[in-house]
Amino acid sequence: MAISHHTFLFADLVGFTALTASRGDDHAADVALDFHDRARRLLPNHRAEEVKTIGDGLMLRCHDPRLAIQLGLRMVDDLEMIDGFPPVRVGMFTGPAVQRGQDWYGTTVNVAARLCAAAGGGDVLVGEATATAAGTLADVAFQDRRLHWLKNVTQPIPARIATPRARSRFERLRDRHCAHTPPRLREAMA
């Protein structure tokens, strides 16, 4: 029997608990639902499917690790351009998993969730298994590989932060914040 590999992607909002405490349950729920809706719109173009939502988080399954990485980067990029929206963090891992009903289980799923928890705001943390399965991506750069000791995972997991090769996060944020800056000042900042 052939073992099928899947790429699981977890994404959530950094600081969601603090947002809930400071802005209230209704506002926090609206932000979480907005995040879910925006992420769902990206799924068809990345051959991904929603497994479930967990509070402010999403669990997704992707058919192609290359598209999973691009999906993670797109989610982070799209949402960091919205003023006042909490940063998104993404973790993903590729490997075997078992399906029961509409949900998925196994070490691959657990590691993907833990990589999300280990990621910083605006980071797409890609397990080495996913990066290897994806191969070379012309539009994606990977930072140096690091070992991550994840909660309840017996071995360290090698992972890399993926970034868009075209522009750095700094360049995207600079462009966003400088859009209304007078041209002379913009030239001085360049």
mmCIF file of C-alpha atoms in Angstrom:
data_model
loop_
_atom_site.group_PDB
_atom_site.id
_atom_site.type_symbol
_atom_site.label_atom_id
_atom_site.label_comp_id
_atom_site.label_asym_id
_atom_site.label_seq_id
_atom_site.Cartn_x
_atom_site.Cartn_y
_atom_site.Cartn_z
ATOM 1 C CA MET A 1 0.000 0.000 0.000
ATOM 2 C CA ALA A 2 1.456 3.373 -1.037
ATOM 3 C CA ILE A 3 1.775 5.996 1.661
ATOM 4 C CA SER A 4 0.316 9.320 0.635
ATOM 5 C CA HIS A 5 2.070 12.488 1.744
ATOM 6 C CA HIS A 6 0.257 15.722 2.462
ATOM 7 C CA THR A 7 1.337 19.235 3.350
ATOM 8 C CA PHE A 8 -0.471 20.666 6.356
ATOM 9 C CA LEU A 9 -0.437 24.362 7.017
ATOM 10 C CA PHE A 10 -1.480 26.043 10.252
ATOM 11 C CA ALA A 11 -1.946 29.798 10.421
ATOM 12 C CA ASP A 12 -3.045 32.049 13.244
ATOM 13 C CA LEU A 13 -2.989 35.625 14.427
ATOM 14 C CA VAL A 14 -0.162 36.722 16.720
ATOM 15 C CA GLY A 15 -1.414 38.519 19.825
ATOM 16 C CA PHE A 16 -5.012 37.358 19.437
ATOM 17 C CA THR A 17 -5.453 36.741 23.178
ATOM 18 C CA ALA A 18 -4.220 40.260 23.966
ATOM 19 C CA LEU A 19 -6.468 41.666 21.226
ATOM 20 C CA THR A 20 -9.440 39.902 22.789
ATOM 21 C CA ALA A 21 -8.583 41.270 26.236
ATOM 22 C CA SER A 22 -8.092 44.844 25.026
ATOM 23 C CA ARG A 23 -10.790 45.171 22.358
ATOM 24 C CA GLY A 24 -13.391 42.678 23.563
ATOM 25 C CA ASP A 25 -14.832 39.382 22.416
ATOM 26 C CA ASP A 26 -17.028 40.795 19.642
ATOM 27 C CA HIS A 27 -14.191 42.680 17.975
ATOM 28 C CA ALA A 28 -11.822 39.716 18.301
ATOM 29 C CA ALA A 29 -14.396 37.345 16.804
ATOM 30 C CA ASP A 30 -14.898 39.734 13.879
ATOM 31 C CA VAL A 31 -11.134 39.890 13.278
ATOM 32 C CA ALA A 32 -10.820 36.078 13.385
ATOM 33 C CA LEU A 33 -13.720 35.604 10.974
ATOM 34 C CA ASP A 34 -12.282 38.246 8.627
ATOM 35 C CA PHE A 35 -8.947 36.387 8.682
ATOM 36 C CA HIS A 36 -10.677 33.083 7.907
ATOM 37 C CA ASP A 37 -12.652 34.627 5.026
ATOM 38 C CA ARG A 38 -9.585 36.257 3.496
ATOM 39 C CA ALA A 39 -7.602 33.014 3.733
ATOM 40 C CA ARG A 40 -10.435 30.957 2.212
ATOM 41 C CA ARG A 41 -10.433 33.137 -0.891
ATOM 42 C CA LEU A 42 -6.847 32.051 -1.579
ATOM 43 C CA LEU A 43 -7.426 28.293 -1.294
ATOM 44 C CA PRO A 44 -8.677 27.448 -4.816
ATOM 45 C CA ASN A 45 -5.647 29.035 -6.515
ATOM 46 C CA HIS A 46 -3.304 27.025 -4.287
ATOM 47 C CA ARG A 47 -5.078 23.640 -4.510
ATOM 48 C CA ALA A 48 -5.668 23.768 -0.776
ATOM 49 C CA GLU A 49 -8.615 22.830 1.375
ATOM 50 C CA GLU A 50 -9.736 23.945 4.786
ATOM 51 C CA VAL A 51 -9.708 21.168 7.366
ATOM 52 C CA LYS A 52 -11.020 23.300 10.215
ATOM 53 C CA THR A 53 -10.794 26.527 12.142
ATOM 54 C CA ILE A 54 -9.583 26.613 15.712
ATOM 55 C CA GLY A 55 -10.439 29.982 17.294
ATOM 56 C CA ASP A 56 -8.351 32.487 15.343
ATOM 57 C CA GLY A 57 -6.401 29.721 13.609
ATOM 58 C CA LEU A 58 -6.814 27.683 10.464
ATOM 59 C CA MET A 59 -5.738 24.158 9.589
ATOM 60 C CA LEU A 60 -5.317 23.615 5.856
ATOM 61 C CA ARG A 61 -4.247 20.671 3.711
ATOM 62 C CA CYS A 62 -2.443 21.301 0.446
ATOM 63 C CA HIS A 63 -1.944 18.907 -2.425
ATOM 64 C CA ASP A 64 1.325 20.492 -3.520
ATOM 65 C CA PRO A 65 4.068 21.652 -1.113
ATOM 66 C CA ARG A 66 5.166 24.324 -3.599
ATOM 67 C CA LEU A 67 1.694 25.831 -3.606
ATOM 68 C CA ALA A 68 1.498 25.500 0.192
ATOM 69 C CA ILE A 69 4.601 27.668 0.591
ATOM 70 C CA GLN A 70 3.228 30.228 -1.845
ATOM 71 C CA LEU A 71 -0.115 30.188 -0.004
ATOM 72 C CA GLY A 72 1.577 30.854 3.337
ATOM 73 C CA LEU A 73 3.539 33.753 1.880
ATOM 74 C CA ARG A 74 0.451 35.179 0.226
ATOM 75 C CA MET A 75 -1.554 35.025 3.468
ATOM 76 C CA VAL A 76 1.156 36.875 5.382
ATOM 77 C CA ASP A 77 1.721 39.417 2.616
ATOM 78 C CA ASP A 78 -1.954 40.201 2.005
ATOM 79 C CA LEU A 79 -2.792 40.676 5.661
ATOM 80 C CA GLU A 80 0.268 42.662 6.706
ATOM 81 C CA MET A 81 -0.841 45.350 4.276
ATOM 82 C CA ILE A 82 -4.046 45.969 6.262
ATOM 83 C CA ASP A 83 -3.588 48.666 8.904
ATOM 84 C CA GLY A 84 -4.346 47.428 12.397
ATOM 85 C CA PHE A 85 -4.604 43.755 11.429
ATOM 86 C CA PRO A 86 -2.647 41.436 13.746
ATOM 87 C CA PRO A 87 0.399 39.740 12.226
ATOM 88 C CA VAL A 88 -0.144 36.275 10.797
ATOM 89 C CA ARG A 89 2.227 33.388 11.422
ATOM 90 C CA VAL A 90 2.313 30.175 9.436
ATOM 91 C CA GLY A 91 3.866 26.768 10.017
ATOM 92 C CA MET A 92 3.819 23.826 7.633
ATOM 93 C CA PHE A 93 5.087 20.292 7.364
ATOM 94 C CA THR A 94 4.852 17.513 4.791
ATOM 95 C CA GLY A 95 4.478 13.805 5.423
ATOM 96 C CA PRO A 96 1.996 10.989 5.947
ATOM 97 C CA ALA A 97 -1.244 11.482 7.871
ATOM 98 C CA VAL A 98 -4.489 9.611 8.395
ATOM 99 C CA GLN A 99 -7.975 10.917 7.836
ATOM 100 C CA ARG A 100 -10.898 10.191 10.137
ATOM 101 C CA GLY A 101 -14.129 11.807 9.076
ATOM 102 C CA GLN A 102 -13.309 15.331 7.962
ATOM 103 C CA ASP A 103 -10.180 15.671 10.140
ATOM 104 C CA TRP A 104 -6.550 14.590 9.798
ATOM 105 C CA TYR A 105 -4.230 13.080 12.407
ATOM 106 C CA GLY A 106 -0.618 12.099 12.860
ATOM 107 C CA THR A 107 2.871 13.332 13.530
ATOM 108 C CA THR A 108 2.898 15.423 10.347
ATOM 109 C CA VAL A 109 -0.161 17.355 11.530
ATOM 110 C CA ASN A 110 1.262 17.790 15.033
ATOM 111 C CA VAL A 111 4.603 19.067 13.743
ATOM 112 C CA ALA A 112 2.903 21.546 11.384
ATOM 113 C CA ALA A 113 0.887 22.935 14.314
ATOM 114 C CA ARG A 114 4.001 23.208 16.491
ATOM 115 C CA LEU A 115 5.934 24.965 13.725
ATOM 116 C CA CYS A 116 3.145 27.528 13.531
ATOM 117 C CA ALA A 117 3.425 28.082 17.286
ATOM 118 C CA ALA A 118 7.213 28.517 16.913
ATOM 119 C CA ALA A 119 6.918 31.043 14.068
ATOM 120 C CA GLY A 120 7.104 34.745 14.712
ATOM 121 C CA GLY A 121 4.611 37.301 13.468
ATOM 122 C CA GLY A 122 4.877 37.593 9.698
ATOM 123 C CA ASP A 123 6.912 34.381 9.413
ATOM 124 C CA VAL A 124 6.231 31.362 7.236
ATOM 125 C CA LEU A 125 8.128 28.547 8.966
ATOM 126 C CA VAL A 126 8.598 25.638 6.567
ATOM 127 C CA GLY A 127 9.696 22.221 7.774
ATOM 128 C CA GLU A 128 12.680 20.834 5.898
ATOM 129 C CA ALA A 129 10.484 17.967 4.654
ATOM 130 C CA THR A 130 8.247 20.521 2.941
ATOM 131 C CA ALA A 131 11.133 22.550 1.527
ATOM 132 C CA THR A 132 12.701 19.365 0.138
ATOM 133 C CA ALA A 133 9.413 18.139 -1.348
ATOM 134 C CA ALA A 134 8.847 21.559 -2.953
ATOM 135 C CA GLY A 135 12.256 21.711 -4.587
ATOM 136 C CA THR A 136 13.543 24.981 -5.990
ATOM 137 C CA LEU A 137 11.057 27.829 -6.130
ATOM 138 C CA ALA A 138 12.143 30.757 -8.295
ATOM 139 C CA ASP A 139 10.049 33.261 -6.332
ATOM 140 C CA VAL A 140 10.883 32.026 -2.807
ATOM 141 C CA ALA A 141 14.029 32.392 -0.726
ATOM 142 C CA PHE A 142 14.750 30.337 2.384
ATOM 143 C CA GLN A 143 16.726 31.546 5.371
ATOM 144 C CA ASP A 144 19.311 29.273 6.946
ATOM 145 C CA ARG A 145 18.023 25.997 8.305
ATOM 146 C CA ARG A 146 17.567 25.832 12.068
ATOM 147 C CA LEU A 147 16.677 22.993 14.378
ATOM 148 C CA HIS A 148 13.514 23.552 16.391
ATOM 149 C CA TRP A 149 12.809 21.651 19.589
ATOM 150 C CA LEU A 150 9.029 21.518 19.542
ATOM 151 C CA LYS A 151 6.753 20.696 22.453
ATOM 152 C CA ASN A 152 6.066 16.935 22.710
ATOM 153 C CA VAL A 153 8.124 16.156 19.584
ATOM 154 C CA THR A 154 10.983 13.799 20.456
ATOM 155 C CA GLN A 155 13.486 14.959 17.817
ATOM 156 C CA PRO A 156 14.438 18.471 16.726
ATOM 157 C CA ILE A 157 12.734 19.491 13.487
ATOM 158 C CA PRO A 158 14.807 21.292 10.863
ATOM 159 C CA ALA A 159 12.918 24.232 9.387
ATOM 160 C CA ARG A 160 13.513 27.407 7.406
ATOM 161 C CA ILE A 161 11.718 30.720 7.165
ATOM 162 C CA ALA A 162 10.430 31.301 3.637
ATOM 163 C CA THR A 163 10.361 34.805 2.188
ATOM 164 C CA PRO A 164 9.304 36.148 -1.197
ATOM 165 C CA ARG A 165 12.401 36.511 -3.344
ATOM 166 C CA ALA A 166 11.007 39.564 -5.146
ATOM 167 C CA ARG A 167 10.845 41.952 -2.195
ATOM 168 C CA SER A 168 11.729 41.724 1.460
ATOM 169 C CA ARG A 169 9.134 42.330 4.157
ATOM 170 C CA PHE A 170 10.942 45.591 4.972
ATOM 171 C CA GLU A 171 10.572 46.749 1.371
ATOM 172 C CA ARG A 172 6.862 45.894 1.311
ATOM 173 C CA LEU A 173 6.236 47.705 4.612
ATOM 174 C CA ARG A 174 8.328 50.672 3.521
ATOM 175 C CA ASP A 175 6.368 50.908 0.278
ATOM 176 C CA ARG A 176 3.079 50.715 2.157
ATOM 177 C CA HIS A 177 3.995 53.363 4.718
ATOM 178 C CA CYS A 178 5.692 55.632 2.215
ATOM 179 C CA ALA A 179 2.851 55.626 -0.309
ATOM 180 C CA HIS A 180 1.645 58.999 0.962
ATOM 181 C CA THR A 181 5.066 60.440 1.713
ATOM 182 C CA PRO A 182 6.006 63.530 -0.316
ATOM 183 C CA PRO A 183 8.308 62.596 -3.252
ATOM 184 C CA ARG A 184 11.303 64.578 -1.950
ATOM 185 C CA LEU A 185 11.193 62.851 1.412
ATOM 186 C CA ARG A 186 10.695 59.466 -0.285
ATOM 187 C CA GLU A 187 13.839 60.082 -2.378
ATOM 188 C CA ALA A 188 15.790 60.973 0.761
ATOM 189 C CA MET A 189 14.650 57.739 2.429
ATOM 190 C CA ALA A 190 15.724 55.541 -0.516
#
